[in-house]
Short mmCIF file of C-alpha atoms and ligand atoms in Angstrom, two decimals:
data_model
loop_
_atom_site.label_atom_id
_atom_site.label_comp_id
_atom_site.label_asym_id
_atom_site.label_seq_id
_atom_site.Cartn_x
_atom_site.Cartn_y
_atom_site.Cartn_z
CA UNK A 1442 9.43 -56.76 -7.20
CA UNK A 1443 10.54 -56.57 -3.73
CA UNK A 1444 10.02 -54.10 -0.90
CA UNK A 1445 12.55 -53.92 1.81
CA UNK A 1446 11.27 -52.53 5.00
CA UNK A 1447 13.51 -50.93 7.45
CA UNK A 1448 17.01 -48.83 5.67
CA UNK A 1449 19.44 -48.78 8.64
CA UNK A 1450 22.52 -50.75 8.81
CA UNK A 1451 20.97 -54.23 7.59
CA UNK A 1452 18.33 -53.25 5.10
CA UNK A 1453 19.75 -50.94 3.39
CA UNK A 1454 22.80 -52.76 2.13
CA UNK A 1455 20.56 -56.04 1.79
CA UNK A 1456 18.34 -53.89 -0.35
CA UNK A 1457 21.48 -52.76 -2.75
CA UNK A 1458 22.55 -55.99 -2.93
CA UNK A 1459 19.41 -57.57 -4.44
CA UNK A 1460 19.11 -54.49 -6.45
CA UNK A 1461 22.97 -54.43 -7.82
CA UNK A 1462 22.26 -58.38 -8.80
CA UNK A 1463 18.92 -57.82 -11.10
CA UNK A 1464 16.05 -57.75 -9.06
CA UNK A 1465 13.78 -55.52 -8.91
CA UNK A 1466 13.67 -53.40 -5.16
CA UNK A 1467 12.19 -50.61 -3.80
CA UNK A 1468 13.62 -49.72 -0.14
CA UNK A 1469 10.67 -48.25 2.64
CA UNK A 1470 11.78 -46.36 5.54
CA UNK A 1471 9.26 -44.56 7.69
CA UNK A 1472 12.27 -41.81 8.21
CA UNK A 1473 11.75 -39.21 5.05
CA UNK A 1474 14.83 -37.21 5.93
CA UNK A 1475 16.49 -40.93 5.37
CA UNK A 1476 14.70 -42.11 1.86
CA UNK A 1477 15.60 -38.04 0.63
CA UNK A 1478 19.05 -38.57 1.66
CA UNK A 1479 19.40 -42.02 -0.51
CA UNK A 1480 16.80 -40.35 -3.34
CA UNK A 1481 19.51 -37.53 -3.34
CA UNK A 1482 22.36 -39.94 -4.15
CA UNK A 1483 24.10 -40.42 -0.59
CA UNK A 1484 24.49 -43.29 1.61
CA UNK A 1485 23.88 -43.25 5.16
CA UNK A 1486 26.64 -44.58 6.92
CA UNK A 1487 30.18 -45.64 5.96
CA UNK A 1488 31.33 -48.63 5.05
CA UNK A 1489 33.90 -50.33 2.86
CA UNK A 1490 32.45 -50.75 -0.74
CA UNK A 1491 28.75 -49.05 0.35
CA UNK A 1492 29.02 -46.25 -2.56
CA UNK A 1493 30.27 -48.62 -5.08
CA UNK A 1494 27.37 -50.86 -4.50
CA UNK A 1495 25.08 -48.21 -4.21
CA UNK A 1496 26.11 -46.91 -7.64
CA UNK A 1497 25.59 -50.42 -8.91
CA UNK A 1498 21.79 -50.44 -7.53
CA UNK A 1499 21.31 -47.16 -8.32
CA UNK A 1500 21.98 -47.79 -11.91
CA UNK A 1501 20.00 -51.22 -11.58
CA UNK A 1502 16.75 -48.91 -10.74
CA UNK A 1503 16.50 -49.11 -6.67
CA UNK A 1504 14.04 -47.06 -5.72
CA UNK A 1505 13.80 -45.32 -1.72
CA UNK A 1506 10.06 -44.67 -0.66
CA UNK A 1507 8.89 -44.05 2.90
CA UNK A 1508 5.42 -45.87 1.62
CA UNK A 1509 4.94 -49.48 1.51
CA UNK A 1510 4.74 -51.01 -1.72
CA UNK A 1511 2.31 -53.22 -2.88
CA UNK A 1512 3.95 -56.88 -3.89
CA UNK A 1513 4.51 -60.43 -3.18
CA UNK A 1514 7.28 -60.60 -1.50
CA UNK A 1515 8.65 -58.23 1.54
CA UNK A 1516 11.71 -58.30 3.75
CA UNK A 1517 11.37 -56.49 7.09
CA UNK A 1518 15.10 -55.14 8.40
CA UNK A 1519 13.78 -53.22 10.80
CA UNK A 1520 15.86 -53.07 15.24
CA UNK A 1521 14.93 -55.48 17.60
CA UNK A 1522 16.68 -53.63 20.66
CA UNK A 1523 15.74 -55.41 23.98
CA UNK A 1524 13.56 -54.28 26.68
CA UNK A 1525 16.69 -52.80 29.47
CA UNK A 1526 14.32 -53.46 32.25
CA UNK A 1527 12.67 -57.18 31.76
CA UNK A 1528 15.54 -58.28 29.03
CA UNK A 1529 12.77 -59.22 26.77
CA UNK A 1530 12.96 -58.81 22.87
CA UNK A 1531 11.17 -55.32 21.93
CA UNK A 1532 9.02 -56.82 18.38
CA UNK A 1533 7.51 -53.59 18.18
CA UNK A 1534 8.69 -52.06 15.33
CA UNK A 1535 8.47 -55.80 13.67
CA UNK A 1536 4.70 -55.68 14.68
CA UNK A 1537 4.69 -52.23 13.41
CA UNK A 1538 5.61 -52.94 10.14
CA UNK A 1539 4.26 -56.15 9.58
CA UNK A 1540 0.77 -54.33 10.11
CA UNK A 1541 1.64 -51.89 7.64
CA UNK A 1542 2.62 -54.68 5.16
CA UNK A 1543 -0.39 -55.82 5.85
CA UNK A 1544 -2.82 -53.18 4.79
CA UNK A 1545 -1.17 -53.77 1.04
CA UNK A 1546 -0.09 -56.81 0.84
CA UNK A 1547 -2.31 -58.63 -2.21
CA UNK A 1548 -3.61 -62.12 -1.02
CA UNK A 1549 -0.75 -64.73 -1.14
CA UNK A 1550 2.34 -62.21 -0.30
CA UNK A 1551 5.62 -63.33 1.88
CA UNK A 1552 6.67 -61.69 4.66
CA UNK A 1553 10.43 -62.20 5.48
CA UNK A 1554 11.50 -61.01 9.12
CA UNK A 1555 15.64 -60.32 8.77
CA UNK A 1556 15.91 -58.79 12.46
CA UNK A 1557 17.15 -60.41 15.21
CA UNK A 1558 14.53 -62.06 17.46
CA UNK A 1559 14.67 -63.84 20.25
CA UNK A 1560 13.21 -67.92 19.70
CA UNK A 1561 9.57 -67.75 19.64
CA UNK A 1562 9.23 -63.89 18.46
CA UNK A 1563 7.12 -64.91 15.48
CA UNK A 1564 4.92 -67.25 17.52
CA UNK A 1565 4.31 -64.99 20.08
CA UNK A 1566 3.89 -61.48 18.37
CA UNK A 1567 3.85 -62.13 14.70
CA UNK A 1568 1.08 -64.90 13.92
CA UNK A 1569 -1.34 -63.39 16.29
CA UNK A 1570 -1.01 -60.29 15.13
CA UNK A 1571 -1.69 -61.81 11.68
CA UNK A 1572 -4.69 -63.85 12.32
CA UNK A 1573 -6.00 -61.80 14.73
CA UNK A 1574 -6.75 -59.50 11.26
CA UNK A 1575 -8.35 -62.28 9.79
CA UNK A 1576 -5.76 -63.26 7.97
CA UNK A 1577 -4.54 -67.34 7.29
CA UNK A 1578 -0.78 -67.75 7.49
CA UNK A 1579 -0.13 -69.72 4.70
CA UNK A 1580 -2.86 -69.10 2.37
CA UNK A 1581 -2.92 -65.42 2.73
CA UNK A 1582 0.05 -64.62 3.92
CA UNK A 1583 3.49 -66.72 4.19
CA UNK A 1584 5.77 -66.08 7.18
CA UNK A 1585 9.96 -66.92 6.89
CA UNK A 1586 12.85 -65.52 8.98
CA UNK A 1587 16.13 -65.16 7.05
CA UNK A 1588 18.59 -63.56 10.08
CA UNK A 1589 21.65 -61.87 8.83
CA UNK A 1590 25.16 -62.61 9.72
CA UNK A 1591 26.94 -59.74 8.28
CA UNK A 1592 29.48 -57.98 10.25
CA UNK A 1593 29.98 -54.01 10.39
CA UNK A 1594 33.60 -53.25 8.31
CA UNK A 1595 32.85 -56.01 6.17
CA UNK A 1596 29.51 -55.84 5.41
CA UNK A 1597 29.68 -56.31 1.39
CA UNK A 1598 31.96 -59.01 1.07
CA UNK A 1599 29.97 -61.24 4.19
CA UNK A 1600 26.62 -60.16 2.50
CA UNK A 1601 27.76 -62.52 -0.73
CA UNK A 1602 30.34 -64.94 0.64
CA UNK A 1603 28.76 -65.76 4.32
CA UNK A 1604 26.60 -68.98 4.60
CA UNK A 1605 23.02 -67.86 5.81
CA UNK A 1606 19.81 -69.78 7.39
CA UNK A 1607 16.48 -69.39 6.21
CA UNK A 1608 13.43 -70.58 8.93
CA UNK A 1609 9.62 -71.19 7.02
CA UNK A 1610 6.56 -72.76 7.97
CA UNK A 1611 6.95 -74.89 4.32
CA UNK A 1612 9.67 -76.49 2.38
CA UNK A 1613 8.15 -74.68 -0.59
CA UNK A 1614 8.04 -70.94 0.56
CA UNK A 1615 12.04 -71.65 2.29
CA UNK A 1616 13.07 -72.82 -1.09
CA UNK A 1617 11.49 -70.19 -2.90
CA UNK A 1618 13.00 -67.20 -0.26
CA UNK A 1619 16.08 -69.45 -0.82
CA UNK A 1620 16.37 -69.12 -4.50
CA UNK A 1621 15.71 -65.11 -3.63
CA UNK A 1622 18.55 -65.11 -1.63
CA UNK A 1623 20.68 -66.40 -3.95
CA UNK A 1624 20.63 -64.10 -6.50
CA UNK A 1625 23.52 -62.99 -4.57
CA UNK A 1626 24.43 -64.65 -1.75
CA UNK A 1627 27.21 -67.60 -2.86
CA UNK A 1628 27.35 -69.23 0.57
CA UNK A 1629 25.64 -72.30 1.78
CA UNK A 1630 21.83 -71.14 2.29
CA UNK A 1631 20.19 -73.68 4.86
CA UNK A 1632 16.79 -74.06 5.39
CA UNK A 1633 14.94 -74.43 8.39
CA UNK A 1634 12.09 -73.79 10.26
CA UNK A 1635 11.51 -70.58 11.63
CA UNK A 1636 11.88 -71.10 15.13
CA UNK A 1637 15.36 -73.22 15.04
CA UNK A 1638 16.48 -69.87 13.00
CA UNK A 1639 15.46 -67.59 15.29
CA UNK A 1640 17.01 -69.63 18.31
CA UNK A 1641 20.64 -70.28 15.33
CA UNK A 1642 21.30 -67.01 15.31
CA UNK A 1643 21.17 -65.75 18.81
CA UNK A 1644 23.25 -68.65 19.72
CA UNK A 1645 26.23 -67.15 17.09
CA UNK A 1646 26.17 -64.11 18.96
CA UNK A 1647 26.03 -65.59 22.18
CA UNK A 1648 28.91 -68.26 21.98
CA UNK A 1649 31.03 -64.73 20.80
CA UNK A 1650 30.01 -62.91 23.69
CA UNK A 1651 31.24 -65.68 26.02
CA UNK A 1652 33.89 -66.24 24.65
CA UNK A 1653 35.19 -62.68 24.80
CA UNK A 1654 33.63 -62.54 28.08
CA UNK A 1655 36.69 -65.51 29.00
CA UNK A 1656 39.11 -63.21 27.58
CA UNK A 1657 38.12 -60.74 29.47
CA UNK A 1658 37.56 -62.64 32.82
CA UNK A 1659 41.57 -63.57 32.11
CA UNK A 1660 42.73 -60.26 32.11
CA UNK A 1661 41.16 -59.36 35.25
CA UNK A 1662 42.75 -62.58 36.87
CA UNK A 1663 46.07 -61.93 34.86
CA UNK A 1664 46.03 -58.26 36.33
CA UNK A 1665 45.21 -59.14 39.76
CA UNK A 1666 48.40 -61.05 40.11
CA UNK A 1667 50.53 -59.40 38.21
CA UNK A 1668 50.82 -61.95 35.11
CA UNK A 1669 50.79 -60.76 31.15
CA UNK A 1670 47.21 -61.73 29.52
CA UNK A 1671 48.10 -61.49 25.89
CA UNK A 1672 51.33 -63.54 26.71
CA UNK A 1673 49.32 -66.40 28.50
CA UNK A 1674 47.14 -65.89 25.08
CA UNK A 1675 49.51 -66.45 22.35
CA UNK A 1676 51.03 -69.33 23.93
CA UNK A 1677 47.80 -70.97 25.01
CA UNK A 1678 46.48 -70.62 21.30
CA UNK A 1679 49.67 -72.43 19.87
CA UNK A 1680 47.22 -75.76 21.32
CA UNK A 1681 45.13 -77.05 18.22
CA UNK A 1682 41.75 -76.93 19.97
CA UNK A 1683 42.48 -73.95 22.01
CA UNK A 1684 41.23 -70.07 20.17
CA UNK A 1685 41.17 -67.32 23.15
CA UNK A 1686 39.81 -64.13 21.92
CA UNK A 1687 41.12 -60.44 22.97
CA UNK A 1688 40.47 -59.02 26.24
CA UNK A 1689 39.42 -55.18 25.94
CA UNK A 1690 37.17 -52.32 27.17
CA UNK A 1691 33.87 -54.06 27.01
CA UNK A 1692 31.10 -55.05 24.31
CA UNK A 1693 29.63 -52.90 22.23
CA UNK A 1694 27.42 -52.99 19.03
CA UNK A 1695 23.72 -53.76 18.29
CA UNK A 1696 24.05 -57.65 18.14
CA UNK A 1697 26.64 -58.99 20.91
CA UNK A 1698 26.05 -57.23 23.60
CA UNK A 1699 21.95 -57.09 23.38
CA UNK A 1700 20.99 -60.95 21.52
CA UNK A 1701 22.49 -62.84 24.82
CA UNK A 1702 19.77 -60.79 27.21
CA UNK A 1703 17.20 -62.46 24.91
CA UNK A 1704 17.84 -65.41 26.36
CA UNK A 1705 18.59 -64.53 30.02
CA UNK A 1706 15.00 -62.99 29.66
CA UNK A 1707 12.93 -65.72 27.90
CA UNK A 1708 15.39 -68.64 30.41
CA UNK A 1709 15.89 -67.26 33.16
CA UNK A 1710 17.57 -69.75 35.50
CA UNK A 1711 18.61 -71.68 32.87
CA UNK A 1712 20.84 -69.04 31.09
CA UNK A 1713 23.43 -68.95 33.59
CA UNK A 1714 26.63 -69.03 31.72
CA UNK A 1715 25.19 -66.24 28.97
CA UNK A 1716 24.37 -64.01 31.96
CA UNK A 1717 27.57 -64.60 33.73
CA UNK A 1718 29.27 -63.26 30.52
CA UNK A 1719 27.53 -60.68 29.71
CA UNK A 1720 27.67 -59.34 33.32
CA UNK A 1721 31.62 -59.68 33.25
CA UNK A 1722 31.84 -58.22 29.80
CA UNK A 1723 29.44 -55.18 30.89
CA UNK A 1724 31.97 -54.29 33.57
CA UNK A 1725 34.84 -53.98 31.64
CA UNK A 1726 34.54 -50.16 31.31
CA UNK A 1727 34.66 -49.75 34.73
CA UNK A 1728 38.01 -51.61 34.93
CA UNK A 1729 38.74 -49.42 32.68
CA UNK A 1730 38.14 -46.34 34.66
CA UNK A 1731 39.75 -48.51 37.76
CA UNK A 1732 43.08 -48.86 35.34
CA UNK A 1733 43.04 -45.32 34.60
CA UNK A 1734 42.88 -44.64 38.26
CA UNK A 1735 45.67 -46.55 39.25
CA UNK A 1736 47.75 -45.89 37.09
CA UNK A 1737 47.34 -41.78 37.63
CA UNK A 1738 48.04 -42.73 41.28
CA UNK A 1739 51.74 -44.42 39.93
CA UNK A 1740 52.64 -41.55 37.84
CA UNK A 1741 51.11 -38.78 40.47
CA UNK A 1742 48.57 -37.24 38.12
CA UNK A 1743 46.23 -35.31 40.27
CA UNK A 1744 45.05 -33.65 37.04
CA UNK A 1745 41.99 -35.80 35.58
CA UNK A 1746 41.58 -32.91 32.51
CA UNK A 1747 44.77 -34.31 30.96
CA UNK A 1748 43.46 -37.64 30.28
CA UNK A 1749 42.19 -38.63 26.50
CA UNK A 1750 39.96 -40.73 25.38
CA UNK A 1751 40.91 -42.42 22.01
CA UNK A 1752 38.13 -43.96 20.50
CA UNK A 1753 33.96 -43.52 20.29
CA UNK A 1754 32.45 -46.19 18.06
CA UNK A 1755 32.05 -49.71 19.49
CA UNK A 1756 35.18 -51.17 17.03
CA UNK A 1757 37.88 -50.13 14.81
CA UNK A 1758 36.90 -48.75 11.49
CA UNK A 1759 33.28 -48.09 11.54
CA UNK A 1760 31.42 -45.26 12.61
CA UNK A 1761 28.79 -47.06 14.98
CA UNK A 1762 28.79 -45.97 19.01
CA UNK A 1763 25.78 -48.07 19.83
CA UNK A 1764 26.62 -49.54 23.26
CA UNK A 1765 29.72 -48.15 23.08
CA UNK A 1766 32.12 -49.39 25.67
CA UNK A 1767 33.56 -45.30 25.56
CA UNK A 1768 30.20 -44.25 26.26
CA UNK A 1769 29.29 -46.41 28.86
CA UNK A 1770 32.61 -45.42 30.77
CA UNK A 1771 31.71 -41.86 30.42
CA UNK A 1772 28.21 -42.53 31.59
CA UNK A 1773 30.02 -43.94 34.90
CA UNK A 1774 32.75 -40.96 35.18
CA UNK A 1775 29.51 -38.85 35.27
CA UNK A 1776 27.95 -40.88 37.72
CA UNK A 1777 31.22 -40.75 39.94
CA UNK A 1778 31.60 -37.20 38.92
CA UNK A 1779 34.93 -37.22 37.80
CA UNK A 1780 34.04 -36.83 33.83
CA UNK A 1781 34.01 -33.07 34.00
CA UNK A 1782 37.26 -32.41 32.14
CA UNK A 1783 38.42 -36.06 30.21
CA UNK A 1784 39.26 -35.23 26.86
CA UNK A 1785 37.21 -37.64 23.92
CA UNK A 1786 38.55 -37.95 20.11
CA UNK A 1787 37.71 -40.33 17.42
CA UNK A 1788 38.18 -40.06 13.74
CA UNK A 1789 35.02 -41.46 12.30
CA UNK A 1790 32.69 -39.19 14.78
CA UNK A 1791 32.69 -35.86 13.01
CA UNK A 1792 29.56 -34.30 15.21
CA UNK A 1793 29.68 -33.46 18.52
CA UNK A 1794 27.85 -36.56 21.26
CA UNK A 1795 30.56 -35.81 24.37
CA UNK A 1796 32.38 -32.78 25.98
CA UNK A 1797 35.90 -32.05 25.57
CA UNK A 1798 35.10 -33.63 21.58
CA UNK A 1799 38.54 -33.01 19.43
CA UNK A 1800 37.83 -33.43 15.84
CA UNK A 1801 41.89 -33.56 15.25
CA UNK A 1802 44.07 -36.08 15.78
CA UNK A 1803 47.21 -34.03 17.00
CA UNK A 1804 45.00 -31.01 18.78
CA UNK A 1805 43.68 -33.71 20.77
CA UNK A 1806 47.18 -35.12 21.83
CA UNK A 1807 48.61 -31.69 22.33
CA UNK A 1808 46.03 -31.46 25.06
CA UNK A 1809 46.80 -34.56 26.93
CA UNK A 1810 49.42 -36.02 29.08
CA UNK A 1811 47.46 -39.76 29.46
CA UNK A 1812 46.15 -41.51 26.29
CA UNK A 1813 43.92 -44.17 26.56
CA UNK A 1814 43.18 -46.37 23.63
CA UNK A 1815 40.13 -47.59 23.66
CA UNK A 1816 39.37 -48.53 19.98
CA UNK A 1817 41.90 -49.81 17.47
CA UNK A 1818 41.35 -47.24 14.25
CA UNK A 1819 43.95 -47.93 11.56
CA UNK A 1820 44.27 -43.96 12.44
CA UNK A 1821 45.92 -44.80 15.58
CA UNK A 1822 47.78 -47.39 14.12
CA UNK A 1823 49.59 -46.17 11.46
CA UNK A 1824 50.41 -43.06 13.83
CA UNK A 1825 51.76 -44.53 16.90
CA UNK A 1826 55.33 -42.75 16.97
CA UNK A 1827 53.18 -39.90 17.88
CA UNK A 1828 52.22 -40.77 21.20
CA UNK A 1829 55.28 -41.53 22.59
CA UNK A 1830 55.53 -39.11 25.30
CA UNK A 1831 52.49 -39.79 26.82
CA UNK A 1832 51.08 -42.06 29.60
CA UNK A 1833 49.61 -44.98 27.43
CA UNK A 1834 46.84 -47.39 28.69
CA UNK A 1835 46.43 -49.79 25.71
CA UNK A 1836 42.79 -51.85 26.00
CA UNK A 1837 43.63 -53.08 22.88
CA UNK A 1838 47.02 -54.43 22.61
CA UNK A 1839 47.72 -52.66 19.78
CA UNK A 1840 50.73 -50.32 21.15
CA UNK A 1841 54.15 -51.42 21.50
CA UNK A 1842 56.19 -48.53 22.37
CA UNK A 1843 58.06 -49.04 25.85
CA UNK A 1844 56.44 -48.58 29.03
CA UNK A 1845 53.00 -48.28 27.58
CA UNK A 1846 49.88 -49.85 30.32
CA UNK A 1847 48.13 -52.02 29.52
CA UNK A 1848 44.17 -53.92 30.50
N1 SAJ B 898 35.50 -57.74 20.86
C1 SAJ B 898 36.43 -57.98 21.87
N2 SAJ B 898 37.31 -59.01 21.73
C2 SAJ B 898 37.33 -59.81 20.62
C3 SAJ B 898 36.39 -59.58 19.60
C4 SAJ B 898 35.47 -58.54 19.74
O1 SAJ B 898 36.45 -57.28 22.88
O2 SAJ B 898 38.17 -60.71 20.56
C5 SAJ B 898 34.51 -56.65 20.98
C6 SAJ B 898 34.56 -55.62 19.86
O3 SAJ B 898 35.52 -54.65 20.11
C7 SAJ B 898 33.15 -55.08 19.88
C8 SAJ B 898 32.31 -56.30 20.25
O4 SAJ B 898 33.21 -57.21 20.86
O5 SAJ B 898 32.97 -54.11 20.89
C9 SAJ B 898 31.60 -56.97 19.10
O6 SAJ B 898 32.33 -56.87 17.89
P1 SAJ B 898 32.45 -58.02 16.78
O7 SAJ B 898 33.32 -57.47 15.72
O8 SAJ B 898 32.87 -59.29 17.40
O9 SAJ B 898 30.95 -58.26 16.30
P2 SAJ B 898 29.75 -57.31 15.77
O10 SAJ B 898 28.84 -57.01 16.90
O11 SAJ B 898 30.28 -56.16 14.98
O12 SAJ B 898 29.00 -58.33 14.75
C10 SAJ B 898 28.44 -59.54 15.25
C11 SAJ B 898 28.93 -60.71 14.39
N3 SAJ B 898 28.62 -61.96 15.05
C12 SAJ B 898 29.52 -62.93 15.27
O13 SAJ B 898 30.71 -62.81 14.99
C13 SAJ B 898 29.05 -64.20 15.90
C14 SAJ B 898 28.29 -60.63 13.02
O14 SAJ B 898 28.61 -61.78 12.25
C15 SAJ B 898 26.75 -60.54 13.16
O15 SAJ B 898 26.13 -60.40 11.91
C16 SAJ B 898 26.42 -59.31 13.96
O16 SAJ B 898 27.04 -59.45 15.25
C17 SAJ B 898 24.91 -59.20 14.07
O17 SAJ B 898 24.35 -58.36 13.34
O18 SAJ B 898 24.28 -59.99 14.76
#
């Protein structure tokens, strides 16, 4: 048996997926309102082909508990967010639950860190922590890291097909989380040790976020003189080693935009590119705002109430706003207190987290004379005709009726 620690947005569908392939799990989560939800029969979030797996687990024997169990083997899922002031890894929820494992763990058991740490997490705040109880790592207890590389929209289909890296101490204990792993995970599983995975997979996220932080940097240069980004794009791509990414309203999400400060903390001085980039893409909501501006001053709209907001979550199809570029640009309306009357609507956000929230796609539109498109929803997509009267900023390049702005 298994216990997976930590059922948010990496656990739990980790969890189903060992459970919906034969072995035997039972999912902890210190929230109880979150294990009765999944002991009722309901997942947690959306995402494509979530239920069906559930179902699958479900019918495998999963079990949710919001008590640690007592086994061999545990895999701790559980958010790494980053310190905002010092740009430092927070581990303490990892600590957290690693002393809880700890209390049950029999004599022998493996503890399996999935969340994101920064290079030198389990040095610094994991062994200690383990010894300092009198435990010895690797008699007592065995240490691996086994990040994740699953992306939000796609998460069941990269959980089996992606390649993934597994860091431990020993050949054995990586080949035996390995051979875990690939009860049903069909990629390439490397192994590693547990440092060189920690460092692997904040470098993924960071070589993303500088490279959309180049796109973005582009549009700000293409805009300044007047040249078309996404033209400059397409033709620049046509080169065989050349593969710009899309410019847009900034960098949102729980990986991209908070791994790269892991290393601008821990290197500071060294990490000069990764800050650069994640200072440019940080200020794309406010050249956001600045677009907005401008182009109210070209169409003499003195009336800031009839501008909308399309778009909450931090990407198209998913229903996640953390560090969402929307949010941070109404954070900075607020600040320049000029939010008051903007007008906010997205499809997967059915509770209320702004002012002026629309809950329907053409209410919303009725109300508005500017549209600004900030995430690219197959909603919006598949509906465009209906915006064609307004005043369109596209941040997303996903709007081709005539006239329409765009980044
Ligand atoms: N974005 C752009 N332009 C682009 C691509 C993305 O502006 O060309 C924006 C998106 O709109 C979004 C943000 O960047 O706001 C990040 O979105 P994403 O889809 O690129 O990535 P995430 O954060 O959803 O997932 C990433 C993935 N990492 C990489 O692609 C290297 C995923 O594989 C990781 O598992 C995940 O982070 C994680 O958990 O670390």
């Amino acid at each position: 048996m298994i216990n997976v620690v930590g059922l948010g947005y990496i656990g739990l569908p980790t969890a189903l997926m060992f459970a919906a392939h034969g072995v035997e799990v039972v999912g902890t989560d210190y929230n109880k309102r979150l294990v009765d939800t999944l002991n009722a029969g309901k997942t947690t979030f959306e995402e494509d082909g979530l239920d069906e797996l559930f179902q699958r687990a479900v019918s495998q024997g999963i079990r949710f508990s919001h008590e640690y169990q007592s086994t061999d083997l545990y895999i701790v899922a559980v958010p790494t967010p980053y310190d905002k002031t010092s740009k430092k890894v927070d581990a303490s929820f990892v600590e957290k639950a690693v002393e809880n494992v700890m209390e049950v763990c029999p004599k022998g058991a493996t503890i399996v860190v999935e969340s994101t740490v920064s290079p030198g997490t389990i040095d610094k705040h994991v062994r200690p922590l383990i010894e300092a109880k009198g435990f010895v790592i690797g008699e007592d207890i065995h240490l691996a890291h086994a990040p994740e590389r699953i992306i939000p929209g796609n998460m069941v289909y990269e959980l089996k097909h992606n390649s993934r890296t597994i860091g431990a101490d020993n050949q054995e204990i990586g080949e035996k989380v390995k051979a875990l792993y690939s009860s049903f995970c069909e990629g390439e599983i490397v192994v590693t040790d547990i440092r060189t995975a920690e460092m692997t997979k904040v470098v993924e996220n960071t070589f993303r976020d500088i490279n959309i932080a180049f796109a973005n940097e582009l549009a700000k240069i293409c805009r300044s003189d007047n040249m078309d980004v996404y033209e400059i794009i397409r033709i620049a791509n046509k080169h065989p080693r050349v593969n710009i990414l899309s410019p847009g309203p900034g960098v949102g999400g729980h990986c991209i935009s908070v791994d790269p400060w892991f290393l601008v903390g821990d290197y500071p001085g060294l990490a000069n590119i990764i800050l650069s980039a994640r200072k440019i893409n940080d200020s794309m909501p406010d050249f956001v705002l600045e677009r907005i501006h401008d182009i109210m001053k070209e169409n003499q709209m003195t009336d800031v109430g009839k501008v909308g907001l399309y778009g909450l979550t931090y990407k198209e199809n998913v229903d996640d706003m953390r560090e969402s570029p929307t949010l941070q640009m109404l954070e900075s309306m607020e600040r320049h207190l000029c939010g008051g009357q903007i007008k906010v609507y997205d499809p997967y956000v059915a509770q209320d987290v702004v002012a002026n929230q629309y809950h329907d796609l053409d209410a919303f539109l009725q109300d508005v004379d500017m549209v600004v498109l900030l995430v690219g929803h197959d909603e919006i997509r598949d509906n465009m005709e209906k915006l064609q009267n307004k005043i369109i900023l596209d941040t997303r390049h996903i709007c081709f009726l005539e006239g329409t702005y765009r980044l």
